[in-house]
C-alpha cells in the first residue's frame, strides 16, 4: 500500500479523504498496528485497487487443480499467478468488464458479432 501511494504520489491526507481511514491510523500501520479488512479494502479502493481473496491450489478440487496446472504450464505461469489471472477475468477487475450474470450465461457468437465458423475467422 505504501509503495503504491508513493508510486501514485498520493499523500496520507489524500488517502484519508478518499478512504475515510485516518491519517494517524495509516501511519501507525507502518510500525505498530495491523489493519482490519474493512480499512484495507477502503485504502486499497482509494488507490484504485481491489482486494480479492485468492484460494490456494490445495483447497481446490483435484480435477480443477489438474486443469489449472495444464493451463499454467501451457502459458509458462505458476499456479498462484494462473489462479490470480482466472479470478481477475471472472471478476472483471482488470478490464472493467462485469462478470457474467450467472454461470454458463456467456454471450454466443451471434450476440458478440464474432464469426461463427472457422472459415469466417479465416482459419
CSV table of N, CA, C and O in Angstrom, one decimal:
chain,number,residue,atom,x,y,z
A,1,UNK,N,0.8,-1.2,0.0
A,1,UNK,CA,0.0,0.0,0.0
A,1,UNK,C,0.9,1.3,0.0
A,1,UNK,O,0.6,2.2,-0.8
A,2,UNK,N,1.9,1.3,0.8
A,2,UNK,CA,2.7,2.5,0.9
A,2,UNK,C,3.5,2.7,-0.4
A,2,UNK,O,3.7,3.8,-0.8
A,3,UNK,N,4.0,1.6,-1.0
A,3,UNK,CA,4.7,1.7,-2.2
A,3,UNK,C,3.8,2.2,-3.3
A,3,UNK,O,4.2,3.0,-4.2
A,4,UNK,N,2.5,1.8,-3.3
A,4,UNK,CA,1.5,2.3,-4.3
A,4,UNK,C,1.2,3.8,-4.1
A,4,UNK,O,1.1,4.5,-5.0
A,5,UNK,N,1.1,4.2,-2.8
A,5,UNK,CA,0.9,5.6,-2.5
A,5,UNK,C,2.1,6.4,-3.1
A,5,UNK,O,1.9,7.4,-3.7
A,6,UNK,N,3.3,5.9,-2.9
A,6,UNK,CA,4.5,6.6,-3.4
A,6,UNK,C,4.5,6.6,-4.9
A,6,UNK,O,4.7,7.6,-5.5
A,7,UNK,N,4.2,5.5,-5.5
A,7,UNK,CA,4.1,5.4,-7.0
A,7,UNK,C,3.2,6.4,-7.6
A,7,UNK,O,3.4,7.0,-8.6
A,8,UNK,N,2.0,6.5,-6.9
A,8,UNK,CA,0.9,7.4,-7.4
A,8,UNK,C,1.1,8.9,-6.9
A,8,UNK,O,0.4,9.8,-7.3
A,9,UNK,N,2.2,9.0,-6.1
A,9,UNK,CA,2.4,10.4,-5.5
A,9,UNK,C,1.2,10.9,-4.7
A,9,UNK,O,0.8,12.0,-4.9
A,10,UNK,N,0.6,10.0,-3.9
A,10,UNK,CA,-0.6,10.3,-3.1
A,10,UNK,C,-0.2,10.5,-1.7
A,10,UNK,O,0.5,9.6,-1.1
A,11,UNK,N,-0.6,11.5,-1.0
A,11,UNK,CA,-0.3,11.8,0.4
A,11,UNK,C,-1.2,11.0,1.3
A,11,UNK,O,-2.3,10.6,0.9
A,12,UNK,N,-0.8,10.9,2.6
A,12,UNK,CA,-1.7,10.4,3.6
A,12,UNK,C,-3.0,11.1,3.7
A,12,UNK,O,-4.1,10.5,3.8
A,13,UNK,N,-2.9,12.4,3.6
A,13,UNK,CA,-4.2,13.2,3.7
A,13,UNK,C,-5.1,12.9,2.5
A,13,UNK,O,-6.3,12.8,2.7
A,14,UNK,N,-4.6,12.7,1.3
A,14,UNK,CA,-5.4,12.3,0.2
A,14,UNK,C,-6.1,11.0,0.4
A,14,UNK,O,-7.3,10.8,0.1
A,15,UNK,N,-5.3,10.0,0.9
A,15,UNK,CA,-5.8,8.7,1.1
A,15,UNK,C,-6.9,8.8,2.2
A,15,UNK,O,-8.0,8.1,2.1
A,16,UNK,N,-6.7,9.6,3.3
A,16,UNK,CA,-7.7,9.8,4.3
A,16,UNK,C,-9.0,10.3,3.7
A,16,UNK,O,-10.0,9.8,4.0
A,17,UNK,N,-8.9,11.3,2.9
A,17,UNK,CA,-10.1,11.9,2.3
A,17,UNK,C,-10.8,10.9,1.4
A,17,UNK,O,-12.0,10.9,1.5
A,18,UNK,N,-10.1,10.1,0.7
A,18,UNK,CA,-10.7,9.2,-0.2
A,18,UNK,C,-11.3,7.9,0.5
A,18,UNK,O,-12.3,7.4,0.0
A,19,UNK,N,-10.6,7.5,1.5
A,19,UNK,CA,-10.9,6.2,2.1
A,19,UNK,C,-11.7,6.3,3.4
A,19,UNK,O,-12.4,5.4,3.8
A,20,UNK,N,-11.5,7.4,4.1
A,20,UNK,CA,-12.2,7.6,5.4
A,20,UNK,C,-11.3,7.0,6.5
A,20,UNK,O,-11.7,7.0,7.7
A,21,UNK,N,-10.1,6.5,6.2
A,21,UNK,CA,-9.2,5.9,7.2
A,21,UNK,C,-8.3,7.1,7.7
A,21,UNK,O,-7.7,7.7,6.8
A,22,UNK,N,-8.3,7.3,9.0
A,22,UNK,CA,-7.5,8.4,9.5
A,22,UNK,C,-6.0,8.4,9.1
A,22,UNK,O,-5.4,7.3,9.1
A,23,UNK,N,-5.4,9.5,8.9
A,23,UNK,CA,-4.0,9.6,8.6
A,23,UNK,C,-3.2,9.0,9.7
A,23,UNK,O,-2.2,8.2,9.4
A,24,UNK,N,-3.5,9.2,10.9
A,24,UNK,CA,-2.8,8.6,12.1
A,24,UNK,C,-2.8,7.1,12.0
A,24,UNK,O,-1.9,6.4,12.4
A,25,UNK,N,-4.0,6.6,11.6
A,25,UNK,CA,-4.1,5.1,11.5
A,25,UNK,C,-3.2,4.6,10.4
A,25,UNK,O,-2.5,3.6,10.6
A,26,UNK,N,-3.2,5.3,9.3
A,26,UNK,CA,-2.4,4.8,8.2
A,26,UNK,C,-0.9,4.8,8.6
A,26,UNK,O,-0.2,3.9,8.3
A,27,UNK,N,-0.5,5.9,9.3
A,27,UNK,CA,0.9,6.0,9.7
A,27,UNK,C,1.3,4.9,10.7
A,27,UNK,O,2.4,4.3,10.7
A,28,UNK,N,0.3,4.6,11.6
A,28,UNK,CA,0.5,3.5,12.6
A,28,UNK,C,0.7,2.1,12.0
A,28,UNK,O,1.4,1.3,12.6
A,29,UNK,N,0.1,1.9,10.8
A,29,UNK,CA,0.2,0.6,10.1
A,29,UNK,C,1.7,0.3,9.8
A,29,UNK,O,2.1,-0.8,9.7
A,30,UNK,N,2.5,1.3,9.6
A,30,UNK,CA,3.9,1.1,9.3
A,30,UNK,C,4.7,0.4,10.4
A,30,UNK,O,5.6,-0.4,10.1
A,31,UNK,N,4.3,0.7,11.6
A,31,UNK,CA,5.2,0.2,12.7
A,31,UNK,C,4.4,-0.5,13.9
A,31,UNK,O,5.0,-1.3,14.5
A,32,UNK,N,3.2,-0.1,14.1
A,32,UNK,CA,2.5,-0.6,15.4
A,32,UNK,C,1.3,-1.5,15.1
A,32,UNK,O,1.2,-2.6,15.6
A,33,UNK,N,0.4,-1.0,14.4
A,33,UNK,CA,-0.9,-1.6,14.3
A,33,UNK,C,-1.1,-2.4,13.0
A,33,UNK,O,-0.6,-2.1,12.0
A,34,UNK,N,-1.9,-3.5,13.1
A,34,UNK,CA,-2.3,-4.3,12.0
A,34,UNK,C,-3.7,-3.8,11.5
A,34,UNK,O,-4.6,-3.7,12.3
A,35,UNK,N,-3.8,-3.5,10.3
A,35,UNK,CA,-5.1,-3.0,9.8
A,35,UNK,C,-6.2,-4.1,9.7
A,35,UNK,O,-5.8,-5.3,9.5
A,36,UNK,N,-7.4,-3.7,9.9
A,36,UNK,CA,-8.5,-4.6,9.7
A,36,UNK,C,-8.9,-4.7,8.2
A,36,UNK,O,-8.5,-3.9,7.4
A,37,UNK,N,-9.7,-5.7,7.9
A,37,UNK,CA,-10.1,-6.0,6.5
A,37,UNK,C,-10.8,-4.8,5.9
A,37,UNK,O,-10.6,-4.3,4.8
A,38,UNK,N,-11.8,-4.2,6.6
A,38,UNK,CA,-12.6,-3.1,6.1
A,38,UNK,C,-11.7,-1.9,5.8
A,38,UNK,O,-11.8,-1.3,4.8
A,39,UNK,N,-10.7,-1.6,6.7
A,39,UNK,CA,-9.8,-0.5,6.4
A,39,UNK,C,-8.9,-0.8,5.2
A,39,UNK,O,-8.7,0.1,4.4
A,40,UNK,N,-8.4,-2.0,5.1
A,40,UNK,CA,-7.5,-2.3,4.0
A,40,UNK,C,-8.3,-2.2,2.7
A,40,UNK,O,-7.8,-1.6,1.7
A,41,UNK,N,-9.6,-2.7,2.6
A,41,UNK,CA,-10.4,-2.5,1.4
A,41,UNK,C,-10.6,-1.1,1.1
A,41,UNK,O,-10.5,-0.7,-0.1
A,42,UNK,N,-10.9,-0.2,2.1
A,42,UNK,CA,-11.1,1.2,1.9
A,42,UNK,C,-9.9,1.9,1.3
A,42,UNK,O,-10.0,2.6,0.3
A,43,UNK,N,-8.7,1.6,1.9
A,43,UNK,CA,-7.5,2.3,1.4
A,43,UNK,C,-7.1,1.8,0.1
A,43,UNK,O,-6.8,2.6,-0.8
A,44,UNK,N,-7.2,0.5,-0.2
A,44,UNK,CA,-6.8,-0.1,-1.5
A,44,UNK,C,-7.8,0.5,-2.5
A,44,UNK,O,-7.4,0.9,-3.6
A,45,UNK,N,-9.1,0.6,-2.2
A,45,UNK,CA,-10.1,1.2,-3.1
A,45,UNK,C,-9.7,2.6,-3.5
A,45,UNK,O,-9.9,3.1,-4.6
A,46,UNK,N,-9.2,3.4,-2.5
A,46,UNK,CA,-8.9,4.8,-2.7
A,46,UNK,C,-7.7,4.9,-3.6
A,46,UNK,O,-7.5,5.9,-4.3
A,47,UNK,N,-6.9,3.8,-3.8
A,47,UNK,CA,-5.7,3.8,-4.6
A,47,UNK,C,-6.0,3.1,-6.0
A,47,UNK,O,-5.2,3.0,-6.8
A,48,UNK,N,-7.3,2.7,-6.2
A,48,UNK,CA,-7.7,2.1,-7.4
A,48,UNK,C,-7.5,0.6,-7.5
A,48,UNK,O,-7.4,0.0,-8.5
A,49,UNK,N,-7.3,0.0,-6.3
A,49,UNK,CA,-7.1,-1.4,-6.3
A,49,UNK,C,-8.3,-2.1,-5.7
A,49,UNK,O,-9.1,-1.5,-4.9
A,50,UNK,N,-8.5,-3.4,-5.9
A,50,UNK,CA,-9.5,-4.2,-5.3
A,50,UNK,C,-8.8,-5.3,-4.5
A,50,UNK,O,-7.7,-5.7,-4.8
A,51,UNK,N,-9.5,-5.7,-3.4
A,51,UNK,CA,-9.0,-6.8,-2.6
A,51,UNK,C,-9.8,-8.0,-2.9
A,51,UNK,O,-11.0,-8.0,-2.7
A,52,UNK,N,-9.2,-9.0,-3.4
A,52,UNK,CA,-9.9,-10.3,-3.8
A,52,UNK,C,-9.2,-11.4,-3.2
A,52,UNK,O,-8.0,-11.7,-3.6
A,53,UNK,N,-9.8,-12.2,-2.3
A,53,UNK,CA,-9.1,-13.4,-1.7
A,53,UNK,C,-8.9,-14.4,-2.9
A,53,UNK,O,-9.8,-14.6,-3.7
A,54,UNK,N,-7.8,-15.0,-2.9
A,54,UNK,CA,-7.5,-16.0,-4.0
A,54,UNK,C,-7.2,-17.3,-3.3
A,54,UNK,O,-6.3,-17.4,-2.4
A,55,UNK,N,-7.9,-18.3,-3.6
A,55,UNK,CA,-7.7,-19.6,-3.0
A,55,UNK,C,-6.4,-20.2,-3.3
A,55,UNK,O,-5.9,-20.0,-4.4
A,56,UNK,N,-5.8,-20.9,-2.4
A,56,UNK,CA,-4.6,-21.7,-2.7
A,56,UNK,C,-4.9,-22.9,-3.4
A,56,UNK,O,-6.0,-23.5,-3.3
A,57,UNK,N,-4.0,-23.4,-4.2
A,57,UNK,CA,-4.3,-24.6,-5.0
A,57,UNK,C,-4.8,-25.8,-4.2
A,57,UNK,O,-5.6,-26.5,-4.7
A,58,UNK,N,-4.2,-25.9,-3.0
A,58,UNK,CA,-4.5,-27.1,-2.2
A,58,UNK,C,-6.0,-27.2,-1.8
A,58,UNK,O,-6.4,-28.3,-1.4
A,59,UNK,N,-6.7,-26.1,-1.8
A,59,UNK,CA,-8.1,-26.2,-1.4
A,59,UNK,C,-9.1,-26.3,-2.5
A,59,UNK,O,-10.3,-26.5,-2.3
A,60,UNK,N,-8.5,-26.4,-3.7
A,60,UNK,CA,-9.4,-26.6,-4.9
A,60,UNK,C,-9.6,-28.0,-5.2
A,60,UNK,O,-8.8,-28.9,-4.8
A,61,UNK,N,-10.7,-28.4,-5.8
A,61,UNK,CA,-11.0,-29.8,-6.1
A,61,UNK,C,-9.8,-30.3,-7.0
A,61,UNK,O,-9.3,-29.6,-7.8
A,62,UNK,N,-9.5,-31.6,-6.9
A,62,UNK,CA,-8.4,-32.2,-7.6
A,62,UNK,C,-8.5,-32.0,-9.1
A,62,UNK,O,-7.5,-31.7,-9.8
A,63,UNK,N,-9.7,-32.2,-9.7
A,63,UNK,CA,-9.9,-32.1,-11.1
A,63,UNK,C,-9.6,-30.6,-11.6
A,63,UNK,O,-9.0,-30.4,-12.6
A,64,UNK,N,-10.0,-29.7,-10.8
A,64,UNK,CA,-9.8,-28.3,-11.1
A,64,UNK,C,-8.3,-28.0,-11.0
A,64,UNK,O,-7.8,-27.3,-11.9
A,65,UNK,N,-7.6,-28.5,-10.0
A,65,UNK,CA,-6.2,-28.3,-9.9
A,65,UNK,C,-5.5,-28.8,-11.1
A,65,UNK,O,-4.5,-28.2,-11.6
A,66,UNK,N,-5.9,-30.0,-11.6
A,66,UNK,CA,-5.2,-30.6,-12.7
A,66,UNK,C,-5.4,-29.7,-14.0
A,66,UNK,O,-4.5,-29.5,-14.8
A,67,UNK,N,-6.6,-29.3,-14.2
A,67,UNK,CA,-6.9,-28.4,-15.3
A,67,UNK,C,-6.1,-27.1,-15.2
A,67,UNK,O,-5.6,-26.6,-16.2
A,68,UNK,N,-6.1,-26.5,-14.1
A,68,UNK,CA,-5.3,-25.2,-13.9
A,68,UNK,C,-3.8,-25.5,-14.1
A,68,UNK,O,-3.1,-24.6,-14.6
A,69,UNK,N,-3.3,-26.6,-13.6
A,69,UNK,CA,-1.9,-26.9,-13.8
A,69,UNK,C,-1.6,-27.0,-15.3
A,69,UNK,O,-0.5,-26.5,-15.7
A,70,UNK,N,-2.5,-27.6,-16.1
A,70,UNK,CA,-2.3,-27.7,-17.5
A,70,UNK,C,-2.2,-26.3,-18.1
A,70,UNK,O,-1.4,-26.0,-19.0
A,71,UNK,N,-3.2,-25.4,-17.7
A,71,UNK,CA,-3.2,-24.0,-18.2
A,71,UNK,C,-1.9,-23.3,-17.8
A,71,UNK,O,-1.3,-22.6,-18.6
A,72,UNK,N,-1.5,-23.4,-16.6
A,72,UNK,CA,-0.3,-22.8,-16.1
A,72,UNK,C,0.9,-23.2,-16.9
A,72,UNK,O,1.7,-22.4,-17.3
A,73,UNK,N,1.0,-24.5,-17.1
A,73,UNK,CA,2.2,-25.0,-17.9
A,73,UNK,C,2.1,-24.5,-19.3
A,73,UNK,O,3.2,-24.0,-19.8
A,74,UNK,N,1.0,-24.5,-19.9
A,74,UNK,CA,0.8,-24.0,-21.3
A,74,UNK,C,1.3,-22.6,-21.5
A,74,UNK,O,1.8,-22.2,-22.5
A,75,UNK,N,1.0,-21.8,-20.4
A,75,UNK,CA,1.3,-20.3,-20.5
A,75,UNK,C,2.6,-20.0,-19.7
A,75,UNK,O,2.9,-18.8,-19.6
A,76,UNK,N,3.3,-21.0,-19.2
A,76,UNK,CA,4.5,-20.7,-18.5
A,76,UNK,C,4.4,-19.9,-17.3
A,76,UNK,O,5.2,-19.1,-16.9
A,77,UNK,N,3.2,-20.1,-16.6
A,77,UNK,CA,2.9,-19.4,-15.3
A,77,UNK,C,2.9,-20.3,-14.1
A,77,UNK,O,2.8,-21.5,-14.3
A,78,UNK,N,3.1,-19.7,-13.0
A,78,UNK,CA,2.9,-20.5,-11.7
A,78,UNK,C,1.5,-20.7,-11.4
A,78,UNK,O,0.6,-20.0,-12.0
A,79,UNK,N,1.2,-21.7,-10.6
A,79,UNK,CA,-0.2,-21.9,-10.2
A,79,UNK,C,-0.8,-20.7,-9.5
A,79,UNK,O,-1.9,-20.3,-9.9
A,80,UNK,N,-0.1,-20.0,-8.6
A,80,UNK,CA,-0.7,-18.8,-8.0
A,80,UNK,C,-1.1,-17.7,-9.0
A,80,UNK,O,-2.1,-17.1,-8.9
A,81,UNK,N,-0.2,-17.5,-10.0
A,81,UNK,CA,-0.4,-16.5,-11.0
A,81,UNK,C,-1.6,-16.9,-11.9
A,81,UNK,O,-2.4,-16.1,-12.3
A,82,UNK,N,-1.7,-18.2,-12.2
A,82,UNK,CA,-2.8,-18.7,-13.0
A,82,UNK,C,-4.1,-18.5,-12.3
A,82,UNK,O,-5.1,-18.0,-12.9
A,83,UNK,N,-4.2,-18.8,-11.0
A,83,UNK,CA,-5.4,-18.7,-10.3
A,83,UNK,C,-5.7,-17.2,-10.2
A,83,UNK,O,-6.9,-16.8,-10.3
A,84,UNK,N,-4.7,-16.4,-9.9
A,84,UNK,CA,-4.9,-14.9,-9.8
A,84,UNK,C,-5.5,-14.4,-11.1
A,84,UNK,O,-6.4,-13.6,-11.1
A,85,UNK,N,-4.9,-14.8,-12.2
A,85,UNK,CA,-5.4,-14.4,-13.5
A,85,UNK,C,-6.9,-14.8,-13.8
A,85,UNK,O,-7.7,-14.0,-14.3
A,86,UNK,N,-7.2,-16.0,-13.4
A,86,UNK,CA,-8.5,-16.5,-13.6
A,86,UNK,C,-9.5,-15.7,-12.7
A,86,UNK,O,-10.6,-15.3,-13.2
A,87,UNK,N,-9.2,-15.4,-11.5
A,87,UNK,CA,-10.0,-14.6,-10.6
A,87,UNK,C,-10.2,-13.2,-11.2
A,87,UNK,O,-11.3,-12.7,-11.3
A,88,UNK,N,-9.1,-12.6,-11.8
A,88,UNK,CA,-9.2,-11.3,-12.4
A,88,UNK,C,-10.2,-11.3,-13.6
A,88,UNK,O,-11.0,-10.4,-13.8
A,89,UNK,N,-10.1,-12.4,-14.4
A,89,UNK,CA,-11.0,-12.4,-15.6
A,89,UNK,C,-12.5,-12.6,-15.1
A,89,UNK,O,-13.4,-12.0,-15.6
A,90,UNK,N,-12.7,-13.5,-14.2
A,90,UNK,CA,-14.0,-13.8,-13.7
A,90,UNK,C,-14.7,-12.6,-13.1
A,90,UNK,O,-15.8,-12.3,-13.3
A,91,UNK,N,-13.9,-11.9,-12.2
A,91,UNK,CA,-14.5,-10.8,-11.5
A,91,UNK,C,-14.5,-9.5,-12.4
A,91,UNK,O,-15.2,-8.5,-12.1
A,92,UNK,N,-13.8,-9.5,-13.5
A,92,UNK,CA,-13.7,-8.3,-14.4
A,92,UNK,C,-12.9,-7.2,-13.8
A,92,UNK,O,-13.1,-6.0,-14.2
A,93,UNK,N,-12.1,-7.5,-12.8
A,93,UNK,CA,-11.4,-6.4,-12.1
A,93,UNK,C,-10.5,-5.6,-13.0
A,93,UNK,O,-10.5,-4.4,-12.9
A,94,UNK,N,-9.7,-6.3,-13.8
A,94,UNK,CA,-8.7,-5.6,-14.5
A,94,UNK,C,-9.1,-5.0,-15.9
A,94,UNK,O,-8.3,-4.3,-16.5
A,95,UNK,N,-10.2,-5.4,-16.4
A,95,UNK,CA,-10.6,-4.9,-17.7
A,95,UNK,C,-11.9,-4.1,-17.7
A,95,UNK,O,-12.3,-3.7,-18.7
A,96,UNK,N,-12.4,-3.9,-16.6
A,96,UNK,CA,-13.7,-3.1,-16.5
A,96,UNK,C,-14.9,-3.8,-17.0
A,96,UNK,O,-16.0,-3.3,-17.1
A,97,UNK,N,-14.7,-5.1,-17.3
A,97,UNK,CA,-15.9,-5.9,-17.8
A,97,UNK,C,-16.5,-6.6,-16.7
A,97,UNK,O,-15.9,-7.3,-15.9
A,98,UNK,N,-17.8,-6.4,-16.5
A,98,UNK,CA,-18.5,-7.1,-15.4
A,98,UNK,C,-18.5,-8.6,-15.6
A,98,UNK,O,-18.5,-9.0,-16.7
A,99,UNK,N,-18.5,-9.4,-14.5
A,99,UNK,CA,-18.5,-10.8,-14.7
A,99,UNK,C,-19.9,-11.3,-15.3
A,99,UNK,O,-20.9,-10.5,-15.2
A,100,UNK,N,-19.9,-12.5,-15.8
A,100,UNK,CA,-21.2,-13.0,-16.4
A,100,UNK,C,-22.2,-13.0,-15.3
A,100,UNK,O,-21.9,-13.2,-14.1
A,101,UNK,N,-23.5,-12.8,-15.7
A,101,UNK,CA,-24.6,-12.7,-14.7
A,101,UNK,C,-24.8,-14.0,-13.9
A,101,UNK,O,-25.1,-14.0,-12.7
A,102,UNK,N,-24.7,-15.1,-14.6
A,102,UNK,CA,-24.8,-16.4,-14.0
A,102,UNK,C,-23.9,-17.4,-14.7
A,102,UNK,O,-23.6,-17.2,-15.8
A,103,UNK,N,-23.6,-18.4,-14.0
A,103,UNK,CA,-22.7,-19.5,-14.5
A,103,UNK,C,-23.3,-20.0,-15.8
A,103,UNK,O,-24.5,-20.3,-15.9
A,104,UNK,N,-22.5,-20.1,-16.8
A,104,UNK,CA,-22.9,-20.6,-18.1
A,104,UNK,C,-23.7,-19.6,-19.0
A,104,UNK,O,-24.1,-20.0,-20.0
A,105,UNK,N,-23.8,-18.4,-18.6
A,105,UNK,CA,-24.6,-17.5,-19.4
A,105,UNK,C,-23.7,-16.5,-20.2
A,105,UNK,O,-23.8,-15.3,-20.1
A,106,UNK,N,-22.7,-17.0,-20.9
A,106,UNK,CA,-21.8,-16.2,-21.7
A,106,UNK,C,-22.5,-15.9,-23.0
A,106,UNK,O,-23.3,-16.8,-23.5
A,107,UNK,N,-22.3,-14.8,-23.6
A,107,UNK,CA,-23.0,-14.5,-24.9
A,107,UNK,C,-22.5,-15.4,-26.0
A,107,UNK,O,-21.3,-15.8,-26.0
A,108,UNK,N,-23.3,-15.8,-26.9
A,108,UNK,CA,-22.9,-16.6,-28.0
A,108,UNK,C,-22.3,-15.7,-29.1
A,108,UNK,O,-22.4,-14.5,-29.1
A,109,UNK,N,-21.8,-16.3,-30.2
A,109,UNK,CA,-21.1,-15.6,-31.2
A,109,UNK,C,-22.0,-14.6,-31.9
A,109,UNK,O,-21.6,-13.5,-32.3
A,110,UNK,N,-23.3,-14.9,-32.1
A,110,UNK,CA,-24.3,-14.0,-32.8
A,110,UNK,C,-24.4,-12.7,-32.0
A,110,UNK,O,-24.6,-11.7,-32.6
A,111,UNK,N,-24.4,-12.8,-30.6
A,111,UNK,CA,-24.6,-11.6,-29.8
A,111,UNK,C,-23.3,-10.8,-29.8
A,111,UNK,O,-23.4,-9.6,-29.6
A,112,UNK,N,-22.1,-11.4,-30.0
A,112,UNK,CA,-20.9,-10.6,-29.9
A,112,UNK,C,-20.4,-10.1,-31.2
A,112,UNK,O,-19.5,-9.3,-31.3
A,113,UNK,N,-21.0,-10.6,-32.3
A,113,UNK,CA,-20.5,-10.3,-33.6
A,113,UNK,C,-19.3,-11.0,-34.1
A,113,UNK,O,-18.7,-10.8,-35.1
A,114,UNK,N,-18.9,-12.1,-33.3
A,114,UNK,CA,-17.8,-12.9,-33.6
A,114,UNK,C,-18.2,-13.8,-34.8
A,114,UNK,O,-19.3,-14.3,-34.9
A,115,UNK,N,-17.2,-14.2,-35.6
A,115,UNK,CA,-17.5,-15.2,-36.7
A,115,UNK,C,-17.9,-16.5,-36.0
A,115,UNK,O,-17.4,-16.8,-35.0
A,116,UNK,N,-18.8,-17.2,-36.7
A,116,UNK,CA,-19.3,-18.4,-36.1
A,116,UNK,C,-18.7,-19.7,-36.7
A,116,UNK,O,-19.0,-20.8,-36.3
A,117,UNK,N,-17.8,-19.6,-37.7
A,117,UNK,CA,-17.2,-20.7,-38.2
A,117,UNK,C,-15.7,-20.5,-38.4
A,117,UNK,O,-15.3,-19.3,-38.5
A,118,UNK,N,-14.9,-21.6,-38.5
A,118,UNK,CA,-13.5,-21.4,-38.8
A,118,UNK,C,-13.2,-20.7,-40.1
A,118,UNK,O,-12.3,-20.0,-40.2
A,119,UNK,N,-14.1,-20.9,-41.1
A,119,UNK,CA,-13.9,-20.3,-42.4
A,119,UNK,C,-14.1,-18.8,-42.3
A,119,UNK,O,-13.3,-18.0,-42.8
A,120,UNK,N,-15.1,-18.4,-41.5
A,120,UNK,CA,-15.4,-16.9,-41.4
A,120,UNK,C,-14.3,-16.2,-40.6
A,120,UNK,O,-14.0,-15.1,-40.8
A,121,UNK,N,-13.6,-17.0,-39.7
A,121,UNK,CA,-12.5,-16.4,-39.0
A,121,UNK,C,-11.2,-16.5,-39.8
A,121,UNK,O,-10.2,-16.0,-39.3
A,122,UNK,N,-11.2,-17.1,-40.9
A,122,UNK,CA,-10.0,-17.2,-41.8
A,122,UNK,C,-9.1,-18.2,-41.3
A,122,UNK,O,-7.9,-18.2,-41.6
A,123,UNK,N,-9.6,-19.3,-40.7
A,123,UNK,CA,-8.7,-20.4,-40.2
A,123,UNK,C,-8.8,-21.5,-41.2
A,123,UNK,O,-9.8,-21.8,-41.8
